[in-house]
PDB file of C-alpha atoms in Angstrom:
ATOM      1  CA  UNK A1012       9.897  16.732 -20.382  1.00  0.00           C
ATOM      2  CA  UNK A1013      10.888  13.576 -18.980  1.00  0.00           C
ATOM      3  CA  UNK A1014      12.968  13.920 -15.419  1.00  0.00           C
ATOM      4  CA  UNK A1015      14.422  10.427 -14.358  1.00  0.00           C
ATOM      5  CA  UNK A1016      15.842  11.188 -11.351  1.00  0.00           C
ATOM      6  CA  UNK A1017      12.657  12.849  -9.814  1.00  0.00           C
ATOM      7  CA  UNK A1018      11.986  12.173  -6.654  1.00  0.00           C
ATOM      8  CA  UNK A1019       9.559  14.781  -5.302  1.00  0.00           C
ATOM      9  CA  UNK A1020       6.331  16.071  -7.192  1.00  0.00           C
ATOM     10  CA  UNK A1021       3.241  14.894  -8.623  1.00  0.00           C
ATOM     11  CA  UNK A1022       4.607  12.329 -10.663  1.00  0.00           C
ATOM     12  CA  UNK A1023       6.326   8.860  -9.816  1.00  0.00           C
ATOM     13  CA  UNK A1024      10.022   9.168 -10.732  1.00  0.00           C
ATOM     14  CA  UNK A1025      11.313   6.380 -13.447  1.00  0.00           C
ATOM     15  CA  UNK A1026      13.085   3.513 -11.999  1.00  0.00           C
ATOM     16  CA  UNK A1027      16.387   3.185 -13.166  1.00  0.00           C
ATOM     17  CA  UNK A1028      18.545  -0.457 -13.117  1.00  0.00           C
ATOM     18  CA  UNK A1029      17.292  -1.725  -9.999  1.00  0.00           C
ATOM     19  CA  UNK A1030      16.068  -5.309 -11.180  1.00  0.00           C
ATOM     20  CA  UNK A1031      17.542  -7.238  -8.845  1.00  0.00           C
ATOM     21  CA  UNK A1032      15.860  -5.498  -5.442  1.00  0.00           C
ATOM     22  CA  UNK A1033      12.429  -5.705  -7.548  1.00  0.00           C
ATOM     23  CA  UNK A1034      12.982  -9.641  -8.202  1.00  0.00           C
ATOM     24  CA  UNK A1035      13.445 -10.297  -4.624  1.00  0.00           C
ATOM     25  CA  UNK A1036      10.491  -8.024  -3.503  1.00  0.00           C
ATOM     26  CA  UNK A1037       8.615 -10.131  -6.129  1.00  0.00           C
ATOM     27  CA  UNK A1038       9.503 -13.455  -4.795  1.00  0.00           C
ATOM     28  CA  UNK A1039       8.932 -12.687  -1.078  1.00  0.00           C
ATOM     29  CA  UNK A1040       5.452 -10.864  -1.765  1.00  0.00           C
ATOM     30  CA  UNK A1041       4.263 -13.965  -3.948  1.00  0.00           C
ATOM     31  CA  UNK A1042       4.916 -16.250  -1.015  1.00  0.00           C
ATOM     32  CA  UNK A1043       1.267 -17.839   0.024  1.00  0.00           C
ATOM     33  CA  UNK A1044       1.621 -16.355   3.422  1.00  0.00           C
ATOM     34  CA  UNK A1045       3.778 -12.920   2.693  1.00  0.00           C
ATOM     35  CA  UNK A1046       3.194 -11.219   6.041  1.00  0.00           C
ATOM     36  CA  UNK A1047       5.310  -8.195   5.963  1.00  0.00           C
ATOM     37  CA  UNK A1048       8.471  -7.056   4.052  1.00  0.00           C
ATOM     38  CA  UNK A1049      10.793  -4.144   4.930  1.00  0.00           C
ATOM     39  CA  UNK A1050      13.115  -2.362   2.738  1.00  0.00           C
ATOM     40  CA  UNK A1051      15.424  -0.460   4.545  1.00  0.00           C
ATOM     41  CA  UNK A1052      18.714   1.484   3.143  1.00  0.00           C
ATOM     42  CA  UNK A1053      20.253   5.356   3.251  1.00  0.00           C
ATOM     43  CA  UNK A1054      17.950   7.754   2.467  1.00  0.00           C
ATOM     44  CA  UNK A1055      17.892   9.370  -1.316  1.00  0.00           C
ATOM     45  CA  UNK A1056      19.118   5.731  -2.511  1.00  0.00           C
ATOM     46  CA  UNK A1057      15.900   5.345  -4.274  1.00  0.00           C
ATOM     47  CA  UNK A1058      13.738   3.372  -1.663  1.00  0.00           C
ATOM     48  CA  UNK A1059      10.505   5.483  -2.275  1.00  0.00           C
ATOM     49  CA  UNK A1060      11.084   5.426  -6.318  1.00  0.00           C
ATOM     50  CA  UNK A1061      10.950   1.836  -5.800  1.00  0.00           C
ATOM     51  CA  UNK A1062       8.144   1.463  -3.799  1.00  0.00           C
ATOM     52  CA  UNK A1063       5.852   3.793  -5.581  1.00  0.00           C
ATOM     53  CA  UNK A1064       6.303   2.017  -9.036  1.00  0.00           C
ATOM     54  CA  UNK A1065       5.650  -1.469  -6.884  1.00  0.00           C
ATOM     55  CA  UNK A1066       2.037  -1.327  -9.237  1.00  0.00           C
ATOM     56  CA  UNK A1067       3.581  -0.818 -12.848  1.00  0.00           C
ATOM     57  CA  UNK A1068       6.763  -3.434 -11.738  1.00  0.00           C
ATOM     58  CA  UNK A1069       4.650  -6.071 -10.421  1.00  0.00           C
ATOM     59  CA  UNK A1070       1.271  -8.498 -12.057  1.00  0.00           C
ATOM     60  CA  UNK A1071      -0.181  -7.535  -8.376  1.00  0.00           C
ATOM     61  CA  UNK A1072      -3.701  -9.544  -9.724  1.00  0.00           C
ATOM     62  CA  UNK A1073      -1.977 -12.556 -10.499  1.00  0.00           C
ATOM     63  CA  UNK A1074      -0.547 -12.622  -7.099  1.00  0.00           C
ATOM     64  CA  UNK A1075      -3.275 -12.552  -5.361  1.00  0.00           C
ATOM     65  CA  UNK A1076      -3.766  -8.987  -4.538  1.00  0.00           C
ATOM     66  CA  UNK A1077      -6.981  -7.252  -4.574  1.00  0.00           C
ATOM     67  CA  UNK A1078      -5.085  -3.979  -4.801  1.00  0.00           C
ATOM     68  CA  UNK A1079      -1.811  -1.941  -3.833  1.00  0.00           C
ATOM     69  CA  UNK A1080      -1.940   1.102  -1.304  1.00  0.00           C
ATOM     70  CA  UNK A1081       0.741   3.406  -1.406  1.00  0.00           C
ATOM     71  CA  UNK A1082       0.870   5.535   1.346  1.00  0.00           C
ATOM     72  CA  UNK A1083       4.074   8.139   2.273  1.00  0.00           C
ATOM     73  CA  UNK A1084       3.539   8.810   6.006  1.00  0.00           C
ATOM     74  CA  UNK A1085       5.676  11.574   6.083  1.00  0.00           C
ATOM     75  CA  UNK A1086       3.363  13.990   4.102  1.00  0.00           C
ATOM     76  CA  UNK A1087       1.803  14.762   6.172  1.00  0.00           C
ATOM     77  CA  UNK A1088       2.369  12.537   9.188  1.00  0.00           C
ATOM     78  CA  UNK A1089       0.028  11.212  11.642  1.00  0.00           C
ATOM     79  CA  UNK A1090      -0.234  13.729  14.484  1.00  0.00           C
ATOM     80  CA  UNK A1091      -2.042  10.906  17.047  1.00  0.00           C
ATOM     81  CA  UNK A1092      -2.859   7.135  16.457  1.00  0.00           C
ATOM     82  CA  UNK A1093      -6.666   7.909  16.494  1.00  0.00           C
ATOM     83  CA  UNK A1094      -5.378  10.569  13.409  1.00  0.00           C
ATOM     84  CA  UNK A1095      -3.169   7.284  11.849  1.00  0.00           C
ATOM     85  CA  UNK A1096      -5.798   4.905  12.094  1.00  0.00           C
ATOM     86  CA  UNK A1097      -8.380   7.220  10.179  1.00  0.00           C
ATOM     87  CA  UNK A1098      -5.981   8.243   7.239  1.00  0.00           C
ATOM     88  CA  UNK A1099      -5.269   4.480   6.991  1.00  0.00           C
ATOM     89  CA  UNK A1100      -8.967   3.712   6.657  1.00  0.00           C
ATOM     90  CA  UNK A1101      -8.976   6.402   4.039  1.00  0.00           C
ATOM     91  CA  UNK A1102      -6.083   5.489   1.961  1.00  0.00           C
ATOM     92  CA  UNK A1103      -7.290   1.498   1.842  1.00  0.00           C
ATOM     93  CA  UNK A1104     -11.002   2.778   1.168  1.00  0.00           C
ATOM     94  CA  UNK A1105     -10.004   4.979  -1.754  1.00  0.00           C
ATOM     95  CA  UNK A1106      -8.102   2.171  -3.122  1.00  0.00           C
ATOM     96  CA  UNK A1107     -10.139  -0.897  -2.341  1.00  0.00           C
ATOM     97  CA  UNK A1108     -13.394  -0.051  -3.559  1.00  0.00           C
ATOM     98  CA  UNK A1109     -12.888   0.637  -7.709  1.00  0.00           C
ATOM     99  CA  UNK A1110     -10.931  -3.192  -7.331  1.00  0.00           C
ATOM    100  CA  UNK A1111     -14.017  -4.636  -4.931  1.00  0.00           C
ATOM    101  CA  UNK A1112     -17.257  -2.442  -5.025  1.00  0.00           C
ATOM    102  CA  UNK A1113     -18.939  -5.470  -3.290  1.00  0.00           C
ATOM    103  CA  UNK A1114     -17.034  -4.158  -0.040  1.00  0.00           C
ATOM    104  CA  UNK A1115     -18.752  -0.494  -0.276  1.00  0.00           C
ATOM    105  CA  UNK A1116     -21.469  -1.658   2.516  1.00  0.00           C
ATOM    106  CA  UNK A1117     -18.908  -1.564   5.352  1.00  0.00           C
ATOM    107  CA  UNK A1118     -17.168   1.704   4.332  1.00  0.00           C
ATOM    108  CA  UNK A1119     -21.040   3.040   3.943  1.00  0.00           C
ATOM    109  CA  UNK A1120     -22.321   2.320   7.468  1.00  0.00           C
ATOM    110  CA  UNK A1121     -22.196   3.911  10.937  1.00  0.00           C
ATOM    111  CA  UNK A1122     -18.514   1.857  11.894  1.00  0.00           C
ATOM    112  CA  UNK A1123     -15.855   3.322  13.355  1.00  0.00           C
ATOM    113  CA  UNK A1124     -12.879   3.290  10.597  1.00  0.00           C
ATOM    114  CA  UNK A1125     -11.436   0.020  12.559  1.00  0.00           C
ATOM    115  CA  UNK A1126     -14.154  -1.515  12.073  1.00  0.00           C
ATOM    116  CA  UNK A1127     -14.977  -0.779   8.696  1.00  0.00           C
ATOM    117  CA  UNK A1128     -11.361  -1.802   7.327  1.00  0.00           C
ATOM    118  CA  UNK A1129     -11.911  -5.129   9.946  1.00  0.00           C
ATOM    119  CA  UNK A1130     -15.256  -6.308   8.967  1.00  0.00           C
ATOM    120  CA  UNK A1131     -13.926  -5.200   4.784  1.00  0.00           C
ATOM    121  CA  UNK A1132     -10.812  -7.394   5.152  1.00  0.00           C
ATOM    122  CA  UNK A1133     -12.148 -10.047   6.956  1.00  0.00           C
ATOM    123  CA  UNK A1134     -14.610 -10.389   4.129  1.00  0.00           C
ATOM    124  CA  UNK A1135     -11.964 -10.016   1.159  1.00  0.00           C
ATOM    125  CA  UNK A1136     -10.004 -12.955   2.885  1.00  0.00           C
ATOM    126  CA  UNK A1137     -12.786 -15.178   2.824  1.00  0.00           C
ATOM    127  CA  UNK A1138     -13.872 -14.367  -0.872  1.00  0.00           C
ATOM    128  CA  UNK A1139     -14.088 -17.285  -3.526  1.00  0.00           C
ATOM    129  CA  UNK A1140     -12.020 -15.315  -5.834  1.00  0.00           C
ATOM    130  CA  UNK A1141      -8.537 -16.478  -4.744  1.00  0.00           C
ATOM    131  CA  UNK A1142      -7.147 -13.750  -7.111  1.00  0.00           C
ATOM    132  CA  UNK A1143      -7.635 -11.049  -5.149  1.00  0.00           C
ATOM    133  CA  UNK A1144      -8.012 -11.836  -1.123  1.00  0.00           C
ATOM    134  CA  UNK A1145      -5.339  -9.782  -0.376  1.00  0.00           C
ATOM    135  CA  UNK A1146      -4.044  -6.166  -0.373  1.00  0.00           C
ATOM    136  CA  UNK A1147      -0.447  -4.666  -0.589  1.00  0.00           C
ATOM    137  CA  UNK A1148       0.110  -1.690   2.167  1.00  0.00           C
ATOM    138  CA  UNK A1149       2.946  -0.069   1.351  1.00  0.00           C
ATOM    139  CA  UNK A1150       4.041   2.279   3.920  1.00  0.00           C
ATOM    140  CA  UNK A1151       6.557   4.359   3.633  1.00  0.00           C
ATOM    141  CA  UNK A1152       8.408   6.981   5.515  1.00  0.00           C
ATOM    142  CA  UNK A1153       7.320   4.890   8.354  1.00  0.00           C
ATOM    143  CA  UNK A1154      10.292   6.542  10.471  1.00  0.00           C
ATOM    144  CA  UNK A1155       8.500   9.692  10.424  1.00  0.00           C
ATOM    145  CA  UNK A1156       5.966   7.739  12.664  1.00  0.00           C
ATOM    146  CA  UNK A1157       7.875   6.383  14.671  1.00  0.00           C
ATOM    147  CA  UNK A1158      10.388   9.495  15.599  1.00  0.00           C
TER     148      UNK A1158
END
């Protein structure tokens, strides 16, 4: 059964007429340098519906992302920064190594997470394959940190 206004549960809710907020995402995330990008708004307006379908809405590969990390930080949230740097290490491992396998050597070893992710990125951004040097980290809920 499909359910187009879902917004909790397993499955990513279907985005419904919101074309303009995804072209602008997609022409500020295929800038060469796209540091950082924030959507903010009420909640239930359909933030999260956009960001988790960020993957299916966008040619991530062709902008020169390795991969896309979703992460909701408010289930559950980080109880310390020691606790949010380690379940950030494990969301971008889980998702970076099916795109780059070559990177599995610094997830493999005796590093701390930081280190690990670090020494992983650092290598991704000097890479030959201009394709994929980068990664989109999506966080969201990121109030729920910061409260």
């Amino acid at each position: 059964m499909c359910e187009p206004y879902r917004v909790l549960g397993p499955s990513k809710s279907h985005l419904l007429g919101r074309e303009s907020e995804v072209g602008t995402i997609r022409e500020s995330l295929a800038k060469e340098v796209a540091h950082s990008l924030m959507l903010v708004g009420p909640k239930f307006i359909g933030k999260s519906v956009i960001l988790q379908n960020l993957d299916d809405l966008l040619d991530l590969p062709e902008m020169g992302y390795a991969t896309h990390v979703y992460w909701n930080l408010a289930h559950p949230t980080p109880k310390s920064d020691e606790d949010f740097r380690q379940k950030l290490y494990d969301q971008v491992r889980r998702q970076l190594l099916p795109a780059r396998p070559e990177l599995k050597d610094w997830f493999d070893g005796d590093l701390k997470p930081f280190e690990a992710l670090d020494g992983a990125l650092e290598e991704l951004g000097e890479s030959q394959d201009h394709s994929g040097r980068r990664i989109l980290l999506v966080m969201d809920s990121f109030d729920e940190v910061l409260s």
